[in-house]
PDB file of C-alpha atoms in Angstrom:
ATOM      1  CA  UNK K   6     -13.134 -15.361  11.963  1.00 49.00           C
ATOM      2  CA  UNK K   7     -10.308 -12.163  11.448  1.00 54.00           C
ATOM      3  CA  UNK K   8      -8.123 -12.960   8.412  1.00 65.00           C
ATOM      4  CA  UNK K   9      -4.539 -12.097   9.208  1.00 82.00           C
ATOM      5  CA  UNK K  10      -2.797 -10.113   6.545  1.00 88.00           C
ATOM      6  CA  UNK K  11       0.743  -8.479   5.534  1.00 93.00           C
ATOM      7  CA  UNK K  12       2.449  -7.174   2.895  1.00 96.00           C
ATOM      8  CA  UNK K  13       6.467  -7.477   2.279  1.00 96.00           C
ATOM      9  CA  UNK K  14       9.152  -7.667  -0.711  1.00 97.00           C
ATOM     10  CA  UNK K  15       9.753 -11.084  -1.480  1.00 97.00           C
ATOM     11  CA  UNK K  16      12.972 -12.622  -0.924  1.00 94.00           C
ATOM     12  CA  UNK K  17      14.202 -15.239  -3.796  1.00 94.00           C
ATOM     13  CA  UNK K  18      13.399 -18.434  -1.560  1.00 94.00           C
ATOM     14  CA  UNK K  19       9.743 -17.851  -2.947  1.00 96.00           C
ATOM     15  CA  UNK K  20      10.051 -17.252  -6.664  1.00 97.00           C
ATOM     16  CA  UNK K  21       7.644 -20.675  -6.984  1.00 97.00           C
ATOM     17  CA  UNK K  22       4.814 -19.160  -4.716  1.00 97.00           C
ATOM     18  CA  UNK K  23       5.181 -16.072  -7.172  1.00 98.00           C
ATOM     19  CA  UNK K  24       5.739 -17.486 -10.886  1.00 98.00           C
ATOM     20  CA  UNK K  25       2.284 -19.302 -10.107  1.00 98.00           C
ATOM     21  CA  UNK K  26       1.027 -15.921  -9.032  1.00 98.00           C
ATOM     22  CA  UNK K  27       1.896 -14.967 -12.475  1.00 98.00           C
ATOM     23  CA  UNK K  28       0.861 -17.477 -14.522  1.00 97.00           C
ATOM     24  CA  UNK K  29      -2.699 -17.456 -13.145  1.00 97.00           C
ATOM     25  CA  UNK K  30      -3.631 -14.951 -15.398  1.00 97.00           C
ATOM     26  CA  UNK K  31      -0.075 -15.246 -18.292  1.00 97.00           C
ATOM     27  CA  UNK K  32      -1.251 -12.739 -20.800  1.00 97.00           C
ATOM     28  CA  UNK K  33      -2.156  -9.624 -18.542  1.00 97.00           C
ATOM     29  CA  UNK K  34       0.995 -10.269 -16.482  1.00 98.00           C
ATOM     30  CA  UNK K  35       3.546 -11.223 -19.718  1.00 97.00           C
ATOM     31  CA  UNK K  36       5.867  -8.424 -18.448  1.00 96.00           C
ATOM     32  CA  UNK K  37       6.415  -8.661 -14.942  1.00 98.00           C
ATOM     33  CA  UNK K  38       6.818 -12.590 -16.055  1.00 98.00           C
ATOM     34  CA  UNK K  39       9.793 -12.105 -18.140  1.00 97.00           C
ATOM     35  CA  UNK K  40      11.409  -9.926 -15.774  1.00 96.00           C
ATOM     36  CA  UNK K  41      10.878 -12.267 -13.181  1.00 98.00           C
ATOM     37  CA  UNK K  42      11.852 -15.542 -15.359  1.00 96.00           C
ATOM     38  CA  UNK K  43      14.758 -13.683 -16.578  1.00 95.00           C
ATOM     39  CA  UNK K  44      16.445 -12.202 -12.945  1.00 96.00           C
ATOM     40  CA  UNK K  45      14.591 -14.165 -10.132  1.00 97.00           C
ATOM     41  CA  UNK K  46      13.255 -11.811  -7.342  1.00 98.00           C
ATOM     42  CA  UNK K  47      16.948 -10.495  -6.340  1.00 96.00           C
ATOM     43  CA  UNK K  48      16.405  -6.645  -6.475  1.00 96.00           C
ATOM     44  CA  UNK K  49      19.865  -6.257  -8.079  1.00 95.00           C
ATOM     45  CA  UNK K  50      19.012  -8.636 -10.844  1.00 95.00           C
ATOM     46  CA  UNK K  51      14.873  -7.744 -11.247  1.00 96.00           C
ATOM     47  CA  UNK K  52      15.660  -4.006 -11.308  1.00 94.00           C
ATOM     48  CA  UNK K  53      12.990  -3.287  -8.446  1.00 96.00           C
ATOM     49  CA  UNK K  54      11.713  -5.138  -6.194  1.00 97.00           C
ATOM     50  CA  UNK K  55       8.720  -7.224  -5.523  1.00 98.00           C
ATOM     51  CA  UNK K  56       5.508  -7.034  -3.274  1.00 98.00           C
ATOM     52  CA  UNK K  57       3.639  -9.190  -1.614  1.00 98.00           C
ATOM     53  CA  UNK K  58       0.612  -8.852  -0.172  1.00 98.00           C
ATOM     54  CA  UNK K  59      -0.241 -11.777   2.511  1.00 97.00           C
ATOM     55  CA  UNK K  60      -3.250 -13.238   3.419  1.00 93.00           C
ATOM     56  CA  UNK K  61      -3.353 -16.062   6.201  1.00 90.00           C
ATOM     57  CA  UNK K  62       0.465 -16.971   5.624  1.00 90.00           C
ATOM     58  CA  UNK K  63      -0.793 -16.872   1.682  1.00 94.00           C
ATOM     59  CA  UNK K  64       1.086 -14.984  -0.774  1.00 96.00           C
ATOM     60  CA  UNK K  65      -2.138 -13.749  -2.689  1.00 97.00           C
ATOM     61  CA  UNK K  66      -1.634 -10.684  -4.993  1.00 98.00           C
ATOM     62  CA  UNK K  67       2.097  -8.995  -5.853  1.00 98.00           C
ATOM     63  CA  UNK K  68       3.204  -5.303  -6.954  1.00 98.00           C
ATOM     64  CA  UNK K  69       6.053  -4.452  -9.111  1.00 98.00           C
ATOM     65  CA  UNK K  70       8.001  -1.536  -7.794  1.00 98.00           C
ATOM     66  CA  UNK K  71      11.199  -0.357 -10.515  1.00 96.00           C
ATOM     67  CA  UNK K  72      11.031   1.513 -13.105  1.00 94.00           C
ATOM     68  CA  UNK K  73       6.897   0.976 -13.338  1.00 97.00           C
ATOM     69  CA  UNK K  74       5.385   0.144 -10.542  1.00 98.00           C
ATOM     70  CA  UNK K  75       1.954  -2.667 -11.649  1.00 98.00           C
ATOM     71  CA  UNK K  76      -0.476  -4.121  -9.893  1.00 98.00           C
ATOM     72  CA  UNK K  77      -0.611  -7.706 -10.012  1.00 98.00           C
ATOM     73  CA  UNK K  78      -3.944  -9.672  -9.779  1.00 98.00           C
ATOM     74  CA  UNK K  79      -4.231  -7.302  -6.543  1.00 98.00           C
ATOM     75  CA  UNK K  80      -7.528  -7.685  -4.909  1.00 96.00           C
ATOM     76  CA  UNK K  81      -8.578  -4.182  -3.319  1.00 97.00           C
ATOM     77  CA  UNK K  82      -7.008  -4.906   0.152  1.00 97.00           C
ATOM     78  CA  UNK K  83      -4.456  -5.917  -1.514  1.00 98.00           C
ATOM     79  CA  UNK K  84      -4.358  -2.455  -4.104  1.00 98.00           C
ATOM     80  CA  UNK K  85      -4.846  -0.100  -0.836  1.00 98.00           C
ATOM     81  CA  UNK K  86      -1.581  -2.300   1.287  1.00 98.00           C
ATOM     82  CA  UNK K  87       0.455  -1.838  -1.896  1.00 98.00           C
ATOM     83  CA  UNK K  88      -0.447   2.299  -1.840  1.00 98.00           C
ATOM     84  CA  UNK K  89       0.331   2.476   1.431  1.00 97.00           C
ATOM     85  CA  UNK K  90       4.287   1.246   1.086  1.00 97.00           C
ATOM     86  CA  UNK K  91       3.860   3.319  -2.067  1.00 98.00           C
ATOM     87  CA  UNK K  92       3.076   6.036   0.190  1.00 97.00           C
ATOM     88  CA  UNK K  93       6.412   5.220   2.910  1.00 95.00           C
ATOM     89  CA  UNK K  94       8.578   4.771  -0.092  1.00 94.00           C
ATOM     90  CA  UNK K  95       7.763   7.631  -2.136  1.00 95.00           C
ATOM     91  CA  UNK K  96       7.645   7.834  -6.119  1.00 97.00           C
ATOM     92  CA  UNK K  97      10.985   6.238  -7.422  1.00 94.00           C
ATOM     93  CA  UNK K  98       8.765   4.626 -10.865  1.00 96.00           C
ATOM     94  CA  UNK K  99       8.121   6.757 -13.724  1.00 94.00           C
ATOM     95  CA  UNK K 100       4.052   5.027 -14.448  1.00 97.00           C
ATOM     96  CA  UNK K 101       1.923   3.277 -12.922  1.00 98.00           C
ATOM     97  CA  UNK K 102       0.613   0.563 -15.375  1.00 98.00           C
ATOM     98  CA  UNK K 103      -1.783  -2.073 -14.929  1.00 98.00           C
ATOM     99  CA  UNK K 104      -4.889  -3.449 -15.489  1.00 98.00           C
ATOM    100  CA  UNK K 105      -7.145  -0.814 -15.106  1.00 98.00           C
ATOM    101  CA  UNK K 106      -9.459  -1.417 -12.713  1.00 98.00           C
ATOM    102  CA  UNK K 107      -6.704  -2.275  -9.711  1.00 98.00           C
ATOM    103  CA  UNK K 108      -4.253   0.123 -11.660  1.00 98.00           C
ATOM    104  CA  UNK K 109      -7.301   2.990 -11.357  1.00 98.00           C
ATOM    105  CA  UNK K 110      -7.470   2.096  -7.663  1.00 98.00           C
ATOM    106  CA  UNK K 111      -4.351   2.181  -7.136  1.00 98.00           C
ATOM    107  CA  UNK K 112      -3.806   6.120  -8.392  1.00 98.00           C
ATOM    108  CA  UNK K 113      -6.724   6.735  -6.748  1.00 98.00           C
ATOM    109  CA  UNK K 114      -5.237   6.915  -4.004  1.00 98.00           C
ATOM    110  CA  UNK K 115      -1.774   8.276  -4.076  1.00 98.00           C
ATOM    111  CA  UNK K 116      -2.910  10.597  -6.274  1.00 98.00           C
ATOM    112  CA  UNK K 117      -2.552  13.308  -3.017  1.00 97.00           C
ATOM    113  CA  UNK K 118       0.347  12.448  -2.624  1.00 96.00           C
ATOM    114  CA  UNK K 119       2.224  11.747  -5.717  1.00 97.00           C
ATOM    115  CA  UNK K 120       0.556  13.880  -8.014  1.00 93.00           C
ATOM    116  CA  UNK K 121      -0.313  16.094 -11.054  1.00 96.00           C
ATOM    117  CA  UNK K 122       0.801  13.114 -13.235  1.00 97.00           C
ATOM    118  CA  UNK K 123       2.404  13.812 -16.661  1.00 95.00           C
ATOM    119  CA  UNK K 124      -0.474  12.414 -19.018  1.00 96.00           C
ATOM    120  CA  UNK K 125      -3.494   9.602 -17.717  1.00 98.00           C
ATOM    121  CA  UNK K 126      -4.673   7.070 -20.026  1.00 98.00           C
ATOM    122  CA  UNK K 127      -7.585   5.601 -18.362  1.00 97.00           C
ATOM    123  CA  UNK K 128      -7.747   3.159 -21.381  1.00 98.00           C
ATOM    124  CA  UNK K 129      -5.596   1.068 -23.613  1.00 98.00           C
ATOM    125  CA  UNK K 130      -7.454  -1.903 -24.389  1.00 98.00           C
ATOM    126  CA  UNK K 131      -6.057  -4.881 -24.102  1.00 98.00           C
ATOM    127  CA  UNK K 132      -5.957  -7.113 -27.519  1.00 98.00           C
ATOM    128  CA  UNK K 133      -4.937 -10.848 -27.817  1.00 98.00           C
ATOM    129  CA  UNK K 134      -4.699 -13.442 -30.916  1.00 98.00           C
ATOM    130  CA  UNK K 135      -3.731 -16.898 -31.765  1.00 97.00           C
ATOM    131  CA  UNK K 136      -3.287 -17.229 -35.024  1.00 96.00           C
ATOM    132  CA  UNK K 137      -1.903 -15.686 -38.504  1.00 93.00           C
ATOM    133  CA  UNK K 138      -4.101 -13.636 -40.057  1.00 92.00           C
ATOM    134  CA  UNK K 139      -6.111 -14.814 -42.441  1.00 90.00           C
ATOM    135  CA  UNK K 140      -7.571 -12.075 -44.868  1.00 91.00           C
ATOM    136  CA  UNK K 141      -3.811  -9.520 -44.226  1.00 95.00           C
ATOM    137  CA  UNK K 142      -1.206 -11.660 -46.031  1.00 96.00           C
ATOM    138  CA  UNK K 143       2.270 -10.233 -43.719  1.00 97.00           C
ATOM    139  CA  UNK K 144       4.321  -8.244 -45.260  1.00 97.00           C
ATOM    140  CA  UNK K 145       7.512 -10.329 -46.805  1.00 97.00           C
ATOM    141  CA  UNK K 146       9.559  -7.350 -46.569  1.00 98.00           C
ATOM    142  CA  UNK K 147       9.442  -6.674 -43.273  1.00 98.00           C
ATOM    143  CA  UNK K 148      12.436  -9.552 -40.962  1.00 98.00           C
ATOM    144  CA  UNK K 149      14.512  -9.310 -38.390  1.00 98.00           C
ATOM    145  CA  UNK K 150      16.730  -6.753 -37.177  1.00 98.00           C
ATOM    146  CA  UNK K 151      20.174  -7.498 -37.511  1.00 97.00           C
ATOM    147  CA  UNK K 152      23.702  -6.796 -34.462  1.00 96.00           C
ATOM    148  CA  UNK K 153      24.859  -4.524 -37.507  1.00 96.00           C
ATOM    149  CA  UNK K 154      21.611  -2.775 -38.052  1.00 97.00           C
ATOM    150  CA  UNK K 155      21.346  -1.319 -34.669  1.00 96.00           C
ATOM    151  CA  UNK K 156      22.068   1.832 -35.885  1.00 95.00           C
ATOM    152  CA  UNK K 157      19.636   1.951 -38.132  1.00 97.00           C
ATOM    153  CA  UNK K 158      16.770   1.285 -35.649  1.00 97.00           C
ATOM    154  CA  UNK K 159      17.512   3.377 -33.426  1.00 97.00           C
ATOM    155  CA  UNK K 160      16.018   7.124 -34.427  1.00 97.00           C
ATOM    156  CA  UNK K 161      13.179   5.153 -35.703  1.00 97.00           C
ATOM    157  CA  UNK K 162      12.835   3.490 -31.982  1.00 97.00           C
ATOM    158  CA  UNK K 163      13.333   6.909 -30.811  1.00 97.00           C
ATOM    159  CA  UNK K 164      11.176   8.729 -32.076  1.00 96.00           C
ATOM    160  CA  UNK K 165       8.525   6.291 -31.435  1.00 96.00           C
ATOM    161  CA  UNK K 166       8.814   6.623 -28.586  1.00 96.00           C
ATOM    162  CA  UNK K 167       9.236  10.473 -28.354  1.00 96.00           C
ATOM    163  CA  UNK K 168       5.726  10.697 -30.207  1.00 93.00           C
ATOM    164  CA  UNK K 169       4.332   7.647 -27.842  1.00 92.00           C
ATOM    165  CA  UNK K 170       5.248   8.973 -24.447  1.00 90.00           C
ATOM    166  CA  UNK K 171       5.653  12.397 -25.444  1.00 89.00           C
ATOM    167  CA  UNK K 172       8.964  12.402 -23.925  1.00 91.00           C
ATOM    168  CA  UNK K 173      12.667  11.424 -25.486  1.00 93.00           C
ATOM    169  CA  UNK K 174      13.879   8.292 -24.755  1.00 93.00           C
ATOM    170  CA  UNK K 175      17.402  10.143 -24.539  1.00 91.00           C
ATOM    171  CA  UNK K 176      16.997  12.613 -22.176  1.00 84.00           C
ATOM    172  CA  UNK K 177      18.783  12.017 -18.773  1.00 78.00           C
ATOM    173  CA  UNK K 178      21.154   9.621 -18.955  1.00 84.00           C
ATOM    174  CA  UNK K 179      21.478  10.508 -22.942  1.00 83.00           C
ATOM    175  CA  UNK K 180      19.386   7.113 -23.913  1.00 85.00           C
ATOM    176  CA  UNK K 181      21.821   4.965 -22.581  1.00 92.00           C
ATOM    177  CA  UNK K 182      19.699   2.783 -20.575  1.00 91.00           C
ATOM    178  CA  UNK K 183      17.219   2.919 -23.647  1.00 93.00           C
ATOM    179  CA  UNK K 184      20.106   1.925 -26.018  1.00 94.00           C
ATOM    180  CA  UNK K 185      20.741  -1.239 -24.281  1.00 95.00           C
ATOM    181  CA  UNK K 186      17.442  -2.324 -24.541  1.00 94.00           C
ATOM    182  CA  UNK K 187      16.849  -1.665 -28.069  1.00 96.00           C
ATOM    183  CA  UNK K 188      19.769  -3.953 -28.490  1.00 97.00           C
ATOM    184  CA  UNK K 189      19.171  -6.218 -26.040  1.00 96.00           C
ATOM    185  CA  UNK K 190      15.970  -6.192 -27.990  1.00 97.00           C
ATOM    186  CA  UNK K 191      17.384  -6.697 -31.480  1.00 97.00           C
ATOM    187  CA  UNK K 192      20.441  -9.452 -29.965  1.00 97.00           C
ATOM    188  CA  UNK K 193      17.039 -11.815 -28.307  1.00 96.00           C
ATOM    189  CA  UNK K 194      15.757 -11.636 -32.235  1.00 96.00           C
ATOM    190  CA  UNK K 195      12.920  -9.800 -31.288  1.00 97.00           C
ATOM    191  CA  UNK K 196      13.068  -6.519 -33.382  1.00 98.00           C
ATOM    192  CA  UNK K 197      11.466  -6.453 -36.503  1.00 98.00           C
ATOM    193  CA  UNK K 198      11.216  -3.939 -39.214  1.00 98.00           C
ATOM    194  CA  UNK K 199      11.208  -3.333 -42.678  1.00 98.00           C
ATOM    195  CA  UNK K 200      13.550  -1.624 -44.254  1.00 98.00           C
ATOM    196  CA  UNK K 201      13.650   0.143 -47.506  1.00 96.00           C
ATOM    197  CA  UNK K 202      16.406   1.830 -48.781  1.00 95.00           C
ATOM    198  CA  UNK K 203      18.401   2.211 -45.713  1.00 94.00           C
ATOM    199  CA  UNK K 204      15.207   4.469 -44.319  1.00 96.00           C
ATOM    200  CA  UNK K 205      12.817   2.165 -41.798  1.00 98.00           C
ATOM    201  CA  UNK K 206       9.337   2.059 -42.656  1.00 98.00           C
ATOM    202  CA  UNK K 207       7.980   0.320 -40.264  1.00 98.00           C
ATOM    203  CA  UNK K 208       8.922  -1.804 -37.051  1.00 98.00           C
ATOM    204  CA  UNK K 209       8.048  -3.663 -34.268  1.00 98.00           C
ATOM    205  CA  UNK K 210       9.565  -5.248 -31.119  1.00 98.00           C
ATOM    206  CA  UNK K 211       8.277  -8.015 -29.289  1.00 98.00           C
ATOM    207  CA  UNK K 212       8.927  -6.710 -26.057  1.00 96.00           C
ATOM    208  CA  UNK K 213       8.086  -9.502 -23.541  1.00 95.00           C
ATOM    209  CA  UNK K 214       8.006 -13.186 -24.100  1.00 97.00           C
ATOM    210  CA  UNK K 215       7.293 -16.792 -21.813  1.00 97.00           C
ATOM    211  CA  UNK K 216       6.195 -19.344 -23.103  1.00 95.00           C
ATOM    212  CA  UNK K 217       2.261 -18.702 -22.535  1.00 97.00           C
ATOM    213  CA  UNK K 218       2.241 -14.926 -23.541  1.00 98.00           C
ATOM    214  CA  UNK K 219       4.273 -12.071 -25.770  1.00 98.00           C
ATOM    215  CA  UNK K 220       3.305  -8.413 -26.510  1.00 98.00           C
ATOM    216  CA  UNK K 221       3.997  -6.976 -28.838  1.00 98.00           C
ATOM    217  CA  UNK K 222       5.451  -2.868 -28.376  1.00 97.00           C
ATOM    218  CA  UNK K 223       6.431   0.137 -30.439  1.00 96.00           C
ATOM    219  CA  UNK K 224       4.363  -0.575 -33.757  1.00 97.00           C
ATOM    220  CA  UNK K 225       5.663   2.325 -36.020  1.00 97.00           C
ATOM    221  CA  UNK K 226       5.224   3.671 -39.965  1.00 97.00           C
ATOM    222  CA  UNK K 227       7.407   6.756 -40.241  1.00 97.00           C
ATOM    223  CA  UNK K 228       5.019   9.392 -40.582  1.00 96.00           C
ATOM    224  CA  UNK K 229       4.700   9.841 -44.457  1.00 96.00           C
ATOM    225  CA  UNK K 230       4.325   6.513 -44.710  1.00 96.00           C
ATOM    226  CA  UNK K 231       1.038   6.542 -43.016  1.00 93.00           C
ATOM    227  CA  UNK K 232      -2.158   5.398 -44.513  1.00 90.00           C
ATOM    228  CA  UNK K 233      -1.611   2.750 -46.894  1.00 92.00           C
ATOM    229  CA  UNK K 234      -2.283   0.150 -44.843  1.00 90.00           C
ATOM    230  CA  UNK K 235       1.945  -0.609 -44.392  1.00 95.00           C
ATOM    231  CA  UNK K 236       1.115  -1.725 -40.176  1.00 95.00           C
ATOM    232  CA  UNK K 237      -1.167  -4.590 -41.165  1.00 97.00           C
ATOM    233  CA  UNK K 238       1.033  -5.900 -43.038  1.00 97.00           C
ATOM    234  CA  UNK K 239       3.758  -5.587 -40.617  1.00 98.00           C
ATOM    235  CA  UNK K 240       2.346  -6.711 -37.907  1.00 98.00           C
ATOM    236  CA  UNK K 241       0.952  -9.853 -39.606  1.00 98.00           C
ATOM    237  CA  UNK K 242       4.619 -10.796 -40.250  1.00 98.00           C
ATOM    238  CA  UNK K 243       5.333 -10.218 -36.379  1.00 98.00           C
ATOM    239  CA  UNK K 244       2.311 -12.362 -35.619  1.00 98.00           C
ATOM    240  CA  UNK K 245       3.889 -15.117 -37.438  1.00 97.00           C
ATOM    241  CA  UNK K 246       7.552 -14.616 -36.417  1.00 97.00           C
ATOM    242  CA  UNK K 247       6.088 -14.380 -33.186  1.00 98.00           C
ATOM    243  CA  UNK K 248       3.630 -17.729 -33.355  1.00 98.00           C
ATOM    244  CA  UNK K 249       6.142 -19.755 -34.744  1.00 97.00           C
ATOM    245  CA  UNK K 250       9.135 -18.733 -32.393  1.00 96.00           C
ATOM    246  CA  UNK K 251       8.521 -17.257 -29.356  1.00 97.00           C
ATOM    247  CA  UNK K 252       4.111 -17.895 -28.240  1.00 98.00           C
ATOM    248  CA  UNK K 253       0.832 -19.455 -28.369  1.00 98.00           C
ATOM    249  CA  UNK K 254      -0.383 -16.127 -27.665  1.00 98.00           C
ATOM    250  CA  UNK K 255       0.497 -13.208 -29.223  1.00 98.00           C
ATOM    251  CA  UNK K 256      -0.674  -9.412 -27.357  1.00 98.00           C
ATOM    252  CA  UNK K 257      -0.402  -5.315 -27.526  1.00 98.00           C
ATOM    253  CA  UNK K 258      -2.874  -2.661 -24.680  1.00 97.00           C
ATOM    254  CA  UNK K 259      -3.138   0.161 -27.348  1.00 97.00           C
ATOM    255  CA  UNK K 260      -4.904   3.287 -25.733  1.00 96.00           C
ATOM    256  CA  UNK K 261      -8.325   3.937 -26.796  1.00 96.00           C
ATOM    257  CA  UNK K 262      -8.016   7.400 -28.935  1.00 95.00           C
ATOM    258  CA  UNK K 263      -5.816   5.499 -31.215  1.00 95.00           C
ATOM    259  CA  UNK K 264      -9.085   4.483 -33.391  1.00 94.00           C
ATOM    260  CA  UNK K 265      -6.932   4.214 -36.624  1.00 93.00           C
ATOM    261  CA  UNK K 266      -4.399   2.055 -35.009  1.00 94.00           C
ATOM    262  CA  UNK K 267      -7.625  -0.556 -32.652  1.00 96.00           C
ATOM    263  CA  UNK K 268      -9.641  -1.121 -36.088  1.00 95.00           C
ATOM    264  CA  UNK K 269      -5.881  -1.939 -38.076  1.00 95.00           C
ATOM    265  CA  UNK K 270      -4.704  -4.955 -35.271  1.00 97.00           C
ATOM    266  CA  UNK K 271      -8.560  -6.031 -35.792  1.00 97.00           C
ATOM    267  CA  UNK K 272      -8.009  -6.534 -39.393  1.00 96.00           C
ATOM    268  CA  UNK K 273      -5.012  -8.444 -38.168  1.00 97.00           C
ATOM    269  CA  UNK K 274      -7.062 -10.997 -35.912  1.00 97.00           C
ATOM    270  CA  UNK K 275      -6.127  -8.850 -32.394  1.00 98.00           C
ATOM    271  CA  UNK K 276      -9.472  -8.846 -30.370  1.00 97.00           C
ATOM    272  CA  UNK K 277     -10.431  -7.144 -27.546  1.00 97.00           C
ATOM    273  CA  UNK K 278      -9.783  -8.754 -24.054  1.00 97.00           C
ATOM    274  CA  UNK K 279      -9.449  -6.596 -21.338  1.00 97.00           C
ATOM    275  CA  UNK K 280      -8.139  -3.010 -20.420  1.00 98.00           C
ATOM    276  CA  UNK K 281      -4.578  -1.735 -19.456  1.00 98.00           C
ATOM    277  CA  UNK K 282      -4.336   1.972 -17.745  1.00 98.00           C
ATOM    278  CA  UNK K 283      -1.102   3.905 -17.951  1.00 98.00           C
ATOM    279  CA  UNK K 284      -0.395   7.229 -15.570  1.00 98.00           C
ATOM    280  CA  UNK K 285       2.498   8.915 -16.717  1.00 97.00           C
ATOM    281  CA  UNK K 286       4.980  11.269 -14.546  1.00 95.00           C
TER     282      UNK K 286
END
């Protein structure tokens, strides 16, 4: 029996079906799920289109197409369909990111048309924890950033982004979108830092959050303070805040070559449960 398949942009009336797929893997899908829960499926509010892959009239897989291209619960056949659609529309994203298997397949199909990439990070361990660390004392000086401290935290955010991604977030539009995102996280109470004498020593944000899981991002220690264990106490503090106020599961993903960070996260109680992959343009 032949299976009838199709791919199209989801309309707002399909929100329930989309959320059911996103919530089937709440940790891996936290980033996109948080956006959909907040904005729905209207492309203007969502900041991109949500593509759906259907088999026999039923929605089976998703792909978010915005500033990032993100395959979601995507089967190999769905990935091929999403790659065909992406080739037709042309590259609009600054990265492809998602679970390593589907993302690797998607990039293999798109690379002949979209390549070369500026960088490919093929293995980024996905780590989770559900408890406040027992062996690492949360740094009592790590706290939520207040709205009036936005100018204090911004240089550290820019330094982290530039170091991690390889380009400045202030390029292009002068950093307006990036500054708006930082301000949004500060306003939501999801930006944390240790500030000593007006200087940011450690910082991190809870970037994506649903009722099921949240994702820590932007972990950064000022260069002159690295190697002193500050990231462990800082992360322990952020995990404590996250579990108390945001979600029952805390996640992050990290570059596989960042051995010190992976070891630090393990000491805080994180364990590896999968892997992501990022293709940067």
